[in-house]
PDB file of C-alpha atoms in Angstrom:
ATOM      1  CA  MET A   1      81.030  73.716 120.777  1.00 38.00           C
ATOM      2  CA  THR A   2      82.101  75.673 123.817  1.00 37.00           C
ATOM      3  CA  ASP A   3      79.622  77.450 126.067  1.00 38.00           C
ATOM      4  CA  SER A   4      80.608  80.842 124.629  1.00 38.00           C
ATOM      5  CA  THR A   5      79.791  79.632 121.141  1.00 39.00           C
ATOM      6  CA  ASP A   6      76.434  78.288 122.242  1.00 39.00           C
ATOM      7  CA  LYS A   7      75.604  81.630 123.815  1.00 38.00           C
ATOM      8  CA  ALA A   8      76.656  83.433 120.637  1.00 41.00           C
ATOM      9  CA  LEU A   9      74.098  81.436 118.657  1.00 41.00           C
ATOM     10  CA  PRO A  10      70.573  81.682 120.054  1.00 41.00           C
ATOM     11  CA  ALA A  11      68.694  78.404 120.378  1.00 39.00           C
ATOM     12  CA  GLY A  12      66.689  77.513 117.315  1.00 39.00           C
ATOM     13  CA  LYS A  13      68.474  79.969 115.059  1.00 43.00           C
ATOM     14  CA  PRO A  14      69.665  77.972 112.041  1.00 40.00           C
ATOM     15  CA  ARG A  15      72.406  80.316 110.929  1.00 50.00           C
ATOM     16  CA  PHE A  16      73.752  83.835 111.022  1.00 54.00           C
ATOM     17  CA  ARG A  17      72.943  86.325 108.295  1.00 67.00           C
ATOM     18  CA  VAL A  18      75.744  88.836 108.581  1.00 77.00           C
ATOM     19  CA  ASP A  19      74.827  91.857 106.493  1.00 79.00           C
ATOM     20  CA  GLY A  20      78.442  92.978 106.199  1.00 82.00           C
ATOM     21  CA  LEU A  21      79.355  89.584 104.759  1.00 87.00           C
ATOM     22  CA  ASP A  22      76.600  89.892 102.159  1.00 88.00           C
ATOM     23  CA  LEU A  23      77.829  93.310 101.141  1.00 90.00           C
ATOM     24  CA  PHE A  24      81.434  92.137 100.958  1.00 91.00           C
ATOM     25  CA  ARG A  25      80.437  89.172  98.778  1.00 93.00           C
ATOM     26  CA  GLY A  26      78.441  91.499  96.526  1.00 93.00           C
ATOM     27  CA  LEU A  27      81.437  93.807  96.119  1.00 94.00           C
ATOM     28  CA  ALA A  28      83.631  90.806  95.288  1.00 94.00           C
ATOM     29  CA  LEU A  29      81.150  89.747  92.600  1.00 95.00           C
ATOM     30  CA  PHE A  30      81.256  93.160  90.957  1.00 95.00           C
ATOM     31  CA  ALA A  31      85.050  93.218  91.220  1.00 95.00           C
ATOM     32  CA  MET A  32      85.123  89.847  89.476  1.00 95.00           C
ATOM     33  CA  ALA A  33      82.879  91.204  86.718  1.00 95.00           C
ATOM     34  CA  THR A  34      85.200  94.187  86.164  1.00 95.00           C
ATOM     35  CA  TYR A  35      88.205  91.895  85.844  1.00 95.00           C
ATOM     36  CA  HIS A  36      86.394  89.609  83.417  1.00 94.00           C
ATOM     37  CA  PHE A  37      85.388  92.692  81.446  1.00 95.00           C
ATOM     38  CA  ALA A  38      89.099  93.525  81.062  1.00 94.00           C
ATOM     39  CA  TRP A  39      89.705  89.915  79.971  1.00 91.00           C
ATOM     40  CA  ASP A  40      86.897  90.225  77.421  1.00 93.00           C
ATOM     41  CA  LEU A  41      88.304  93.505  76.100  1.00 92.00           C
ATOM     42  CA  GLU A  42      91.563  91.676  75.478  1.00 87.00           C
ATOM     43  CA  LEU A  43      89.702  88.821  73.787  1.00 87.00           C
ATOM     44  CA  PHE A  44      88.028  91.228  71.364  1.00 89.00           C
ATOM     45  CA  GLY A  45      91.292  93.050  70.655  1.00 85.00           C
ATOM     46  CA  TYR A  46      90.622  96.288  72.549  1.00 89.00           C
ATOM     47  CA  LEU A  47      93.527  95.577  74.914  1.00 86.00           C
ATOM     48  CA  ASP A  48      96.971  94.206  74.113  1.00 78.00           C
ATOM     49  CA  PRO A  49      97.414  90.420  74.408  1.00 72.00           C
ATOM     50  CA  GLY A  50      98.405  89.357  77.915  1.00 75.00           C
ATOM     51  CA  THR A  51      97.146  92.547  79.593  1.00 83.00           C
ATOM     52  CA  ALA A  52      94.719  90.738  81.918  1.00 85.00           C
ATOM     53  CA  ASN A  53      97.360  88.272  83.090  1.00 82.00           C
ATOM     54  CA  HIS A  54     100.126  90.699  84.009  1.00 80.00           C
ATOM     55  CA  GLY A  55     100.838  93.576  86.361  1.00 85.00           C
ATOM     56  CA  TRP A  56      98.180  95.023  88.620  1.00 91.00           C
ATOM     57  CA  LEU A  57      95.362  93.180  86.850  1.00 90.00           C
ATOM     58  CA  LYS A  58      96.966  89.858  87.783  1.00 89.00           C
ATOM     59  CA  ILE A  59      97.177  90.982  91.432  1.00 93.00           C
ATOM     60  CA  TYR A  60      93.577  92.217  91.208  1.00 94.00           C
ATOM     61  CA  ALA A  61      92.376  88.828  89.921  1.00 93.00           C
ATOM     62  CA  ARG A  62      94.173  86.912  92.666  1.00 94.00           C
ATOM     63  CA  SER A  63      92.786  89.234  95.336  1.00 95.00           C
ATOM     64  CA  ILE A  64      89.267  88.611  94.061  1.00 95.00           C
ATOM     65  CA  ALA A  65      89.762  84.822  94.045  1.00 95.00           C
ATOM     66  CA  ALA A  66      91.159  84.932  97.586  1.00 96.00           C
ATOM     67  CA  SER A  67      88.199  87.009  98.781  1.00 95.00           C
ATOM     68  CA  PHE A  68      85.692  84.518  97.344  1.00 95.00           C
ATOM     69  CA  LEU A  69      87.402  81.590  99.029  1.00 97.00           C
ATOM     70  CA  PHE A  70      87.741  83.479 102.314  1.00 96.00           C
ATOM     71  CA  VAL A  71      84.016  84.289 102.296  1.00 95.00           C
ATOM     72  CA  ALA A  72      83.181  80.676 101.391  1.00 95.00           C
ATOM     73  CA  GLY A  73      85.149  79.511 104.436  1.00 96.00           C
ATOM     74  CA  VAL A  74      83.415  82.029 106.701  1.00 94.00           C
ATOM     75  CA  SER A  75      80.020  81.021 105.322  1.00 92.00           C
ATOM     76  CA  LEU A  76      80.644  77.314 105.934  1.00 94.00           C
ATOM     77  CA  ALA A  77      81.507  77.957 109.583  1.00 93.00           C
ATOM     78  CA  LEU A  78      78.540  80.287 110.184  1.00 90.00           C
ATOM     79  CA  ALA A  79      76.005  78.125 108.351  1.00 89.00           C
ATOM     80  CA  HIS A  80      76.838  75.079 110.477  1.00 89.00           C
ATOM     81  CA  ALA A  81      77.754  76.823 113.717  1.00 84.00           C
ATOM     82  CA  ALA A  82      75.117  74.896 115.704  1.00 83.00           C
ATOM     83  CA  GLY A  83      76.034  71.592 114.050  1.00 85.00           C
ATOM     84  CA  LEU A  84      76.333  70.217 110.520  1.00 87.00           C
ATOM     85  CA  LYS A  85      73.085  70.327 108.563  1.00 90.00           C
ATOM     86  CA  PRO A  86      73.601  67.464 106.067  1.00 91.00           C
ATOM     87  CA  ARG A  87      70.670  68.259 103.780  1.00 93.00           C
ATOM     88  CA  ALA A  88      71.557  71.939 103.363  1.00 91.00           C
ATOM     89  CA  TYR A  89      75.244  71.146 102.991  1.00 94.00           C
ATOM     90  CA  ILE A  90      74.724  68.454 100.344  1.00 95.00           C
ATOM     91  CA  LYS A  91      72.266  70.602  98.400  1.00 94.00           C
ATOM     92  CA  ARG A  92      74.761  73.468  98.281  1.00 94.00           C
ATOM     93  CA  LEU A  93      77.671  71.200  97.374  1.00 95.00           C
ATOM     94  CA  VAL A  94      75.760  69.467  94.563  1.00 96.00           C
ATOM     95  CA  THR A  95      74.742  72.857  93.170  1.00 95.00           C
ATOM     96  CA  ILE A  96      78.342  74.100  93.121  1.00 95.00           C
ATOM     97  CA  VAL A  97      79.671  70.855  91.618  1.00 96.00           C
ATOM     98  CA  ALA A  98      76.998  70.957  88.891  1.00 96.00           C
ATOM     99  CA  ALA A  99      77.854  74.595  88.096  1.00 95.00           C
ATOM    100  CA  ALA A 100      81.578  73.766  87.982  1.00 95.00           C
ATOM    101  CA  ALA A 101      80.880  70.861  85.614  1.00 96.00           C
ATOM    102  CA  LEU A 102      78.813  73.187  83.415  1.00 94.00           C
ATOM    103  CA  ILE A 103      81.705  75.655  83.247  1.00 94.00           C
ATOM    104  CA  THR A 104      84.116  72.856  82.263  1.00 95.00           C
ATOM    105  CA  ILE A 105      81.821  71.513  79.538  1.00 95.00           C
ATOM    106  CA  ALA A 106      81.090  74.973  78.134  1.00 92.00           C
ATOM    107  CA  THR A 107      84.769  75.961  77.981  1.00 91.00           C
ATOM    108  CA  ILE A 108      85.758  72.653  76.372  1.00 93.00           C
ATOM    109  CA  PHE A 109      83.681  73.760  73.399  1.00 91.00           C
ATOM    110  CA  ALA A 110      84.453  77.500  73.614  1.00 86.00           C
ATOM    111  CA  THR A 111      88.208  77.361  74.334  1.00 84.00           C
ATOM    112  CA  PRO A 112      89.370  73.739  73.917  1.00 87.00           C
ATOM    113  CA  ASP A 113      93.055  74.674  74.173  1.00 83.00           C
ATOM    114  CA  ALA A 114      92.587  76.368  77.558  1.00 84.00           C
ATOM    115  CA  PHE A 115      89.357  74.998  79.011  1.00 91.00           C
ATOM    116  CA  ILE A 116      88.612  75.424  82.724  1.00 93.00           C
ATOM    117  CA  PHE A 117      89.157  72.098  84.475  1.00 94.00           C
ATOM    118  CA  PHE A 118      89.750  73.453  87.997  1.00 94.00           C
ATOM    119  CA  GLY A 119      88.574  77.019  88.383  1.00 94.00           C
ATOM    120  CA  ILE A 120      87.122  78.979  91.278  1.00 95.00           C
ATOM    121  CA  LEU A 121      83.931  76.913  91.554  1.00 95.00           C
ATOM    122  CA  HIS A 122      85.893  73.651  91.498  1.00 96.00           C
ATOM    123  CA  ALA A 123      88.152  75.030  94.235  1.00 96.00           C
ATOM    124  CA  ILE A 124      85.200  76.118  96.396  1.00 96.00           C
ATOM    125  CA  ALA A 125      83.573  72.691  96.026  1.00 96.00           C
ATOM    126  CA  ALA A 126      86.744  70.820  96.977  1.00 97.00           C
ATOM    127  CA  ALA A 127      87.512  73.223  99.835  1.00 97.00           C
ATOM    128  CA  SER A 128      83.972  72.808 101.167  1.00 96.00           C
ATOM    129  CA  VAL A 129      84.544  69.063 101.467  1.00 96.00           C
ATOM    130  CA  ILE A 130      87.946  69.461 103.120  1.00 97.00           C
ATOM    131  CA  GLY A 131      86.516  72.156 105.382  1.00 96.00           C
ATOM    132  CA  LEU A 132      84.291  69.572 107.063  1.00 95.00           C
ATOM    133  CA  LEU A 133      87.414  68.158 108.703  1.00 95.00           C
ATOM    134  CA  PHE A 134      87.966  71.496 110.466  1.00 95.00           C
ATOM    135  CA  LEU A 135      84.421  72.383 111.505  1.00 92.00           C
ATOM    136  CA  ARG A 136      84.683  70.853 114.969  1.00 91.00           C
ATOM    137  CA  LEU A 137      88.335  71.717 115.500  1.00 93.00           C
ATOM    138  CA  PRO A 138      89.570  74.921 117.170  1.00 94.00           C
ATOM    139  CA  GLY A 139      89.718  77.925 114.866  1.00 93.00           C
ATOM    140  CA  LEU A 140      93.456  78.256 115.389  1.00 96.00           C
ATOM    141  CA  VAL A 141      93.969  74.854 113.742  1.00 97.00           C
ATOM    142  CA  ALA A 142      92.191  76.011 110.586  1.00 96.00           C
ATOM    143  CA  LEU A 143      94.171  79.261 110.578  1.00 96.00           C
ATOM    144  CA  LEU A 144      97.508  77.467 110.829  1.00 97.00           C
ATOM    145  CA  ALA A 145      96.486  74.932 108.174  1.00 97.00           C
ATOM    146  CA  GLY A 146      95.465  77.804 105.897  1.00 97.00           C
ATOM    147  CA  VAL A 147      98.834  79.498 106.280  1.00 97.00           C
ATOM    148  CA  ALA A 148     100.571  76.165 105.553  1.00 97.00           C
ATOM    149  CA  CYS A 149      98.554  75.844 102.326  1.00 97.00           C
ATOM    150  CA  LEU A 150      99.732  79.292 101.247  1.00 97.00           C
ATOM    151  CA  VAL A 151     103.379  78.568 102.003  1.00 96.00           C
ATOM    152  CA  LEU A 152     103.842  74.961 100.809  1.00 96.00           C
ATOM    153  CA  PRO A 153     103.682  75.583  97.013  1.00 94.00           C
ATOM    154  CA  ARG A 154     106.414  78.207  97.331  1.00 92.00           C
ATOM    155  CA  PHE A 155     108.879  75.645  98.641  1.00 93.00           C
ATOM    156  CA  TYR A 156     107.806  72.367  97.066  1.00 93.00           C
ATOM    157  CA  GLY A 157     106.818  71.164  93.618  1.00 91.00           C
ATOM    158  CA  ASN A 158     107.203  67.878  91.792  1.00 92.00           C
ATOM    159  CA  GLU A 159     107.037  66.808  88.160  1.00 91.00           C
ATOM    160  CA  VAL A 160     104.699  63.972  89.134  1.00 93.00           C
ATOM    161  CA  PHE A 161     101.952  66.608  89.387  1.00 93.00           C
ATOM    162  CA  ASN A 162     102.510  67.791  85.782  1.00 91.00           C
ATOM    163  CA  THR A 163      99.471  65.946  84.453  1.00 90.00           C
ATOM    164  CA  ILE A 164      95.850  66.899  83.855  1.00 88.00           C
ATOM    165  CA  TRP A 165      94.811  64.390  86.541  1.00 92.00           C
ATOM    166  CA  LEU A 166      96.958  66.010  89.267  1.00 94.00           C
ATOM    167  CA  TYR A 167      97.204  69.661  88.242  1.00 93.00           C
ATOM    168  CA  TRP A 168      94.306  70.377  90.622  1.00 95.00           C
ATOM    169  CA  VAL A 169      96.620  69.758  93.600  1.00 95.00           C
ATOM    170  CA  GLY A 170      98.768  72.815  92.782  1.00 94.00           C
ATOM    171  CA  LEU A 171     102.236  71.300  93.254  1.00 94.00           C
ATOM    172  CA  SER A 172     103.200  71.008  89.578  1.00 91.00           C
ATOM    173  CA  THR A 173     106.461  72.451  88.296  1.00 88.00           C
ATOM    174  CA  VAL A 174     104.884  73.631  85.020  1.00 83.00           C
ATOM    175  CA  PRO A 175     101.562  75.531  85.119  1.00 83.00           C
ATOM    176  CA  PRO A 176      98.814  74.140  82.872  1.00 87.00           C
ATOM    177  CA  ARG A 177      97.156  76.105  80.103  1.00 82.00           C
ATOM    178  CA  ALA A 178      93.732  77.149  81.368  1.00 84.00           C
ATOM    179  CA  ASN A 179      91.712  80.362  81.383  1.00 85.00           C
ATOM    180  CA  ASP A 180      90.864  79.988  85.073  1.00 89.00           C
ATOM    181  CA  TYR A 181      93.199  77.866  87.204  1.00 93.00           C
ATOM    182  CA  VAL A 182      92.610  77.837  90.968  1.00 95.00           C
ATOM    183  CA  PRO A 183      94.295  74.694  92.385  1.00 95.00           C
ATOM    184  CA  LEU A 184      93.842  73.530  95.960  1.00 96.00           C
ATOM    185  CA  LEU A 185      97.299  74.753  96.890  1.00 96.00           C
ATOM    186  CA  PRO A 186      97.641  77.588  97.679  1.00 95.00           C
ATOM    187  CA  TRP A 187      93.940  78.466  97.300  1.00 97.00           C
ATOM    188  CA  LEU A 188      92.691  76.211 100.073  1.00 97.00           C
ATOM    189  CA  GLY A 189      94.576  78.652 102.299  1.00 97.00           C
ATOM    190  CA  PRO A 190      92.151  81.632 102.129  1.00 97.00           C
ATOM    191  CA  PHE A 191      89.214  79.253 102.622  1.00 98.00           C
ATOM    192  CA  LEU A 192      90.636  77.734 105.804  1.00 98.00           C
ATOM    193  CA  ILE A 193      91.720  81.135 107.086  1.00 97.00           C
ATOM    194  CA  GLY A 194      88.164  82.408 106.583  1.00 96.00           C
ATOM    195  CA  LEU A 195      86.780  79.326 108.314  1.00 97.00           C
ATOM    196  CA  GLY A 196      89.192  79.742 111.213  1.00 96.00           C
ATOM    197  CA  CYS A 197      88.404  83.446 111.606  1.00 95.00           C
ATOM    198  CA  ALA A 198      84.667  82.661 111.707  1.00 93.00           C
ATOM    199  CA  GLN A 199      85.213  79.933 114.302  1.00 94.00           C
ATOM    200  CA  LEU A 200      87.120  82.343 116.529  1.00 93.00           C
ATOM    201  CA  ALA A 201      84.435  84.994 116.013  1.00 90.00           C
ATOM    202  CA  LEU A 202      81.809  82.460 117.097  1.00 89.00           C
ATOM    203  CA  ARG A 203      83.823  81.350 120.097  1.00 88.00           C
ATOM    204  CA  TYR A 204      84.248  84.850 121.480  1.00 87.00           C
ATOM    205  CA  GLY A 205      80.786  86.178 120.586  1.00 82.00           C
ATOM    206  CA  LEU A 206      81.960  88.538 117.841  1.00 81.00           C
ATOM    207  CA  ALA A 207      79.776  86.853 115.201  1.00 75.00           C
ATOM    208  CA  ALA A 208      76.606  87.596 117.178  1.00 75.00           C
ATOM    209  CA  ARG A 209      77.567  91.252 117.469  1.00 79.00           C
ATOM    210  CA  LEU A 210      78.343  91.439 113.745  1.00 76.00           C
ATOM    211  CA  ALA A 211      74.992  89.821 112.945  1.00 72.00           C
ATOM    212  CA  GLU A 212      73.244  92.706 114.737  1.00 75.00           C
ATOM    213  CA  TYR A 213      74.832  95.284 112.432  1.00 76.00           C
ATOM    214  CA  ARG A 214      73.007  96.305 109.268  1.00 79.00           C
ATOM    215  CA  ALA A 215      74.270  98.795 106.719  1.00 78.00           C
ATOM    216  CA  GLY A 216      72.051 101.514 105.312  1.00 79.00           C
ATOM    217  CA  ASP A 217      69.205 100.615 102.984  1.00 84.00           C
ATOM    218  CA  ASN A 218      69.800 102.324  99.652  1.00 88.00           C
ATOM    219  CA  LEU A 219      69.980 101.309  96.001  1.00 90.00           C
ATOM    220  CA  LEU A 220      73.633 100.227  96.188  1.00 89.00           C
ATOM    221  CA  THR A 221      73.236  98.061  99.299  1.00 88.00           C
ATOM    222  CA  ARG A 222      70.017  96.523  97.952  1.00 91.00           C
ATOM    223  CA  VAL A 223      71.756  95.577  94.698  1.00 92.00           C
ATOM    224  CA  LEU A 224      74.768  94.172  96.557  1.00 90.00           C
ATOM    225  CA  ARG A 225      72.543  92.091  98.861  1.00 90.00           C
ATOM    226  CA  LEU A 226      70.511  90.785  95.936  1.00 92.00           C
ATOM    227  CA  CYS A 227      73.593  89.746  93.968  1.00 91.00           C
ATOM    228  CA  SER A 228      75.213  88.254  97.055  1.00 90.00           C
ATOM    229  CA  ARG A 229      72.213  86.073  97.817  1.00 90.00           C
ATOM    230  CA  HIS A 230      72.163  84.863  94.210  1.00 92.00           C
ATOM    231  CA  SER A 231      75.941  84.741  93.801  1.00 91.00           C
ATOM    232  CA  LEU A 232      76.063  81.512  91.803  1.00 92.00           C
ATOM    233  CA  ALA A 233      73.532  82.781  89.275  1.00 93.00           C
ATOM    234  CA  PHE A 234      75.510  86.033  89.007  1.00 94.00           C
ATOM    235  CA  TYR A 235      78.721  84.068  88.412  1.00 93.00           C
ATOM    236  CA  LEU A 236      77.197  81.891  85.693  1.00 92.00           C
ATOM    237  CA  LEU A 237      75.394  84.688  83.869  1.00 94.00           C
ATOM    238  CA  HIS A 238      77.710  87.684  84.012  1.00 94.00           C
ATOM    239  CA  GLN A 239      80.200  86.476  81.410  1.00 93.00           C
ATOM    240  CA  PRO A 240      77.627  85.548  78.727  1.00 93.00           C
ATOM    241  CA  VAL A 241      76.050  88.975  79.239  1.00 95.00           C
ATOM    242  CA  LEU A 242      79.389  90.810  79.027  1.00 95.00           C
ATOM    243  CA  LEU A 243      80.458  88.824  75.963  1.00 94.00           C
ATOM    244  CA  ALA A 244      77.142  89.490  74.226  1.00 95.00           C
ATOM    245  CA  LEU A 245      77.410  93.220  74.924  1.00 95.00           C
ATOM    246  CA  LEU A 246      81.014  93.414  73.710  1.00 94.00           C
ATOM    247  CA  TRP A 247      80.251  91.344  70.624  1.00 94.00           C
ATOM    248  CA  SER A 248      77.412  93.736  69.769  1.00 95.00           C
ATOM    249  CA  PHE A 249      79.681  96.742  70.298  1.00 94.00           C
ATOM    250  CA  ALA A 250      82.402  95.144  68.154  1.00 92.00           C
ATOM    251  CA  GLN A 251      79.995  94.898  65.240  1.00 92.00           C
ATOM    252  CA  VAL A 252      79.645  98.679  65.307  1.00 92.00           C
ATOM    253  CA  ALA A 253      83.159  99.703  66.359  1.00 90.00           C
ATOM    254  CA  PRO A 254      85.583  96.803  65.915  1.00 88.00           C
ATOM    255  CA  ALA A 255      89.010  97.011  67.514  1.00 84.00           C
ATOM    256  CA  GLN A 256      91.888  98.036  65.312  1.00 81.00           C
ATOM    257  CA  ALA A 257      94.107  95.189  64.191  1.00 73.00           C
ATOM    258  CA  PRO A 258      97.294  95.170  66.317  1.00 72.00           C
ATOM    259  CA  ASP A 259     100.597  96.054  64.695  1.00 75.00           C
ATOM    260  CA  PRO A 260     102.265  92.669  63.974  1.00 80.00           C
ATOM    261  CA  LEU A 261     105.776  94.153  63.997  1.00 83.00           C
ATOM    262  CA  PRO A 262     106.462  94.269  67.781  1.00 81.00           C
ATOM    263  CA  ARG A 263     105.051  90.782  68.266  1.00 78.00           C
ATOM    264  CA  PHE A 264     107.134  89.392  65.397  1.00 86.00           C
ATOM    265  CA  ILE A 265     110.351  90.858  66.812  1.00 87.00           C
ATOM    266  CA  SER A 266     109.511  89.637  70.314  1.00 81.00           C
ATOM    267  CA  GLU A 267     108.797  86.092  69.144  1.00 82.00           C
ATOM    268  CA  CYS A 268     111.887  86.090  66.911  1.00 88.00           C
ATOM    269  CA  GLU A 269     114.150  87.123  69.793  1.00 86.00           C
ATOM    270  CA  ALA A 270     112.562  84.633  72.186  1.00 80.00           C
ATOM    271  CA  SER A 271     113.111  81.797  69.734  1.00 83.00           C
ATOM    272  CA  CYS A 272     116.625  82.941  68.879  1.00 86.00           C
ATOM    273  CA  MET A 273     117.753  83.197  72.514  1.00 82.00           C
ATOM    274  CA  ARG A 274     117.203  79.494  73.094  1.00 75.00           C
ATOM    275  CA  ASP A 275     120.538  78.924  71.378  1.00 77.00           C
ATOM    276  CA  ASN A 276     122.188  82.348  71.201  1.00 81.00           C
ATOM    277  CA  ASP A 277     122.990  85.359  73.357  1.00 85.00           C
ATOM    278  CA  ALA A 278     120.755  88.423  73.597  1.00 85.00           C
ATOM    279  CA  GLU A 279     123.078  90.765  71.647  1.00 88.00           C
ATOM    280  CA  PHE A 280     123.228  88.445  68.651  1.00 90.00           C
ATOM    281  CA  CYS A 281     119.442  87.915  68.674  1.00 90.00           C
ATOM    282  CA  THR A 282     118.679  91.623  68.842  1.00 90.00           C
ATOM    283  CA  LYS A 283     120.862  92.296  65.782  1.00 91.00           C
ATOM    284  CA  PHE A 284     119.665  89.217  63.902  1.00 92.00           C
ATOM    285  CA  CYS A 285     115.941  89.822  64.403  1.00 92.00           C
ATOM    286  CA  GLY A 286     116.252  93.518  63.607  1.00 92.00           C
ATOM    287  CA  CYS A 287     118.069  92.663  60.370  1.00 94.00           C
ATOM    288  CA  VAL A 288     115.521  89.975  59.395  1.00 92.00           C
ATOM    289  CA  THR A 289     112.644  92.377  60.026  1.00 91.00           C
ATOM    290  CA  ASP A 290     114.219  95.135  57.936  1.00 92.00           C
ATOM    291  CA  GLU A 291     114.992  92.767  55.037  1.00 91.00           C
ATOM    292  CA  LEU A 292     111.515  91.216  55.007  1.00 90.00           C
ATOM    293  CA  LEU A 293     109.936  94.668  54.976  1.00 90.00           C
ATOM    294  CA  SER A 294     112.239  96.050  52.282  1.00 90.00           C
ATOM    295  CA  LYS A 295     111.521  93.103  49.977  1.00 89.00           C
ATOM    296  CA  GLY A 296     107.759  93.145  50.573  1.00 89.00           C
ATOM    297  CA  LEU A 297     107.803  89.725  52.252  1.00 87.00           C
ATOM    298  CA  PHE A 298     106.893  90.653  55.822  1.00 88.00           C
ATOM    299  CA  ASN A 299     103.082  90.380  55.721  1.00 86.00           C
ATOM    300  CA  GLY A 300     103.168  87.127  53.777  1.00 87.00           C
ATOM    301  CA  PHE A 301     105.775  85.643  56.131  1.00 88.00           C
ATOM    302  CA  VAL A 302     103.782  86.609  59.226  1.00 84.00           C
ATOM    303  CA  ALA A 303     100.588  85.219  57.689  1.00 81.00           C
ATOM    304  CA  GLY A 304     102.363  81.968  56.807  1.00 82.00           C
ATOM    305  CA  THR A 305     101.759  82.207  53.070  1.00 86.00           C
ATOM    306  CA  ILE A 306     105.508  82.726  52.514  1.00 85.00           C
ATOM    307  CA  THR A 307     107.932  80.274  54.067  1.00 84.00           C
ATOM    308  CA  ALA A 308     111.569  79.261  53.693  1.00 81.00           C
ATOM    309  CA  ASP A 309     110.416  76.291  51.607  1.00 84.00           C
ATOM    310  CA  SER A 310     108.210  78.302  49.287  1.00 85.00           C
ATOM    311  CA  ASP A 311     110.530  81.285  48.746  1.00 86.00           C
ATOM    312  CA  SER A 312     114.306  80.931  48.644  1.00 87.00           C
ATOM    313  CA  ARG A 313     114.756  84.608  49.523  1.00 90.00           C
ATOM    314  CA  VAL A 314     113.831  83.820  53.138  1.00 88.00           C
ATOM    315  CA  ASN A 315     116.865  81.523  53.503  1.00 89.00           C
ATOM    316  CA  VAL A 316     119.112  84.106  51.866  1.00 90.00           C
ATOM    317  CA  ILE A 317     117.891  86.773  54.320  1.00 92.00           C
ATOM    318  CA  ALA A 318     118.522  84.432  57.286  1.00 90.00           C
ATOM    319  CA  GLU A 319     122.091  83.718  56.100  1.00 90.00           C
ATOM    320  CA  GLN A 320     122.886  87.384  55.459  1.00 91.00           C
ATOM    321  CA  CYS A 321     121.491  88.498  58.824  1.00 92.00           C
ATOM    322  CA  THR A 322     123.366  85.737  60.649  1.00 90.00           C
ATOM    323  CA  ALA A 323     126.631  86.967  59.127  1.00 89.00           C
ATOM    324  CA  LYS A 324     125.851  90.592  60.038  1.00 89.00           C
ATOM    325  CA  ALA A 325     124.924  89.717  63.644  1.00 88.00           C
ATOM    326  CA  LEU A 326     128.033  87.696  64.355  1.00 86.00           C
ATOM    327  CA  PRO A 327     130.814  89.617  66.171  1.00 78.00           C
TER     328      PRO A 327
END
């Protein structure tokens, strides 16, 4: 540590408690809960499939993940500003690893086709270990390394990483199927940037000045501070609570079943365009849809109770529509 850092941290003070950081973490927790609520609405059928993973909600989710990792990096630097405290560090790391393992086990049973094998908690745990390498280095080094982590995945990927054992790195060419996927690259980037910013703040005395600031004491700030100081418990409990509330609501006012027609046409065209041009597929799928509806076969075909093998009319429709769609 430089002299300026030592002066910024009074002797005997184990760590900073920056009120603004607590409030920011609390806001991030509530933002995360609102996003997961949108995800749950989609799960229960109140929002269209894919809503939570597209458009502004996708950007919202990534911003929340980045904020958590940034704060985790800042917290690591501030907590060990006067030197690494092995007992406190190991206790925190073991707690996060145990919570991440719990999330993995729970989602293996709840959503086996898209279980969480490297989500936000896994990323924070891994980043916390890697962050030790930067604790005694200048803050600028951590900042530059963080930027490199953000940039590298945009320019490099390799099929060797397309396996469950290496997906956590973040350099795969095909993304895995998982409900929460936060690989080291690029997500180590916000963590190291947060760590670097905190190191620079310590070096130039800004952290001490920030630690002197305290926001007003009202219901909102008290709730934010409480949630921030119990952030892991909030993370583990908020989804079961939201799911329980939505499940209860769905028993009283269930979501309307989505119209299968748009999805059928979309899937038909996507499958068709693997071997044909878009104009042909648009005509072909429109014709197939009209014929299935006119002959009363659509619902059975969508449900899978009517197939080309079980009803010869399906093959006849496919042949007729192929002929009509050809130029």
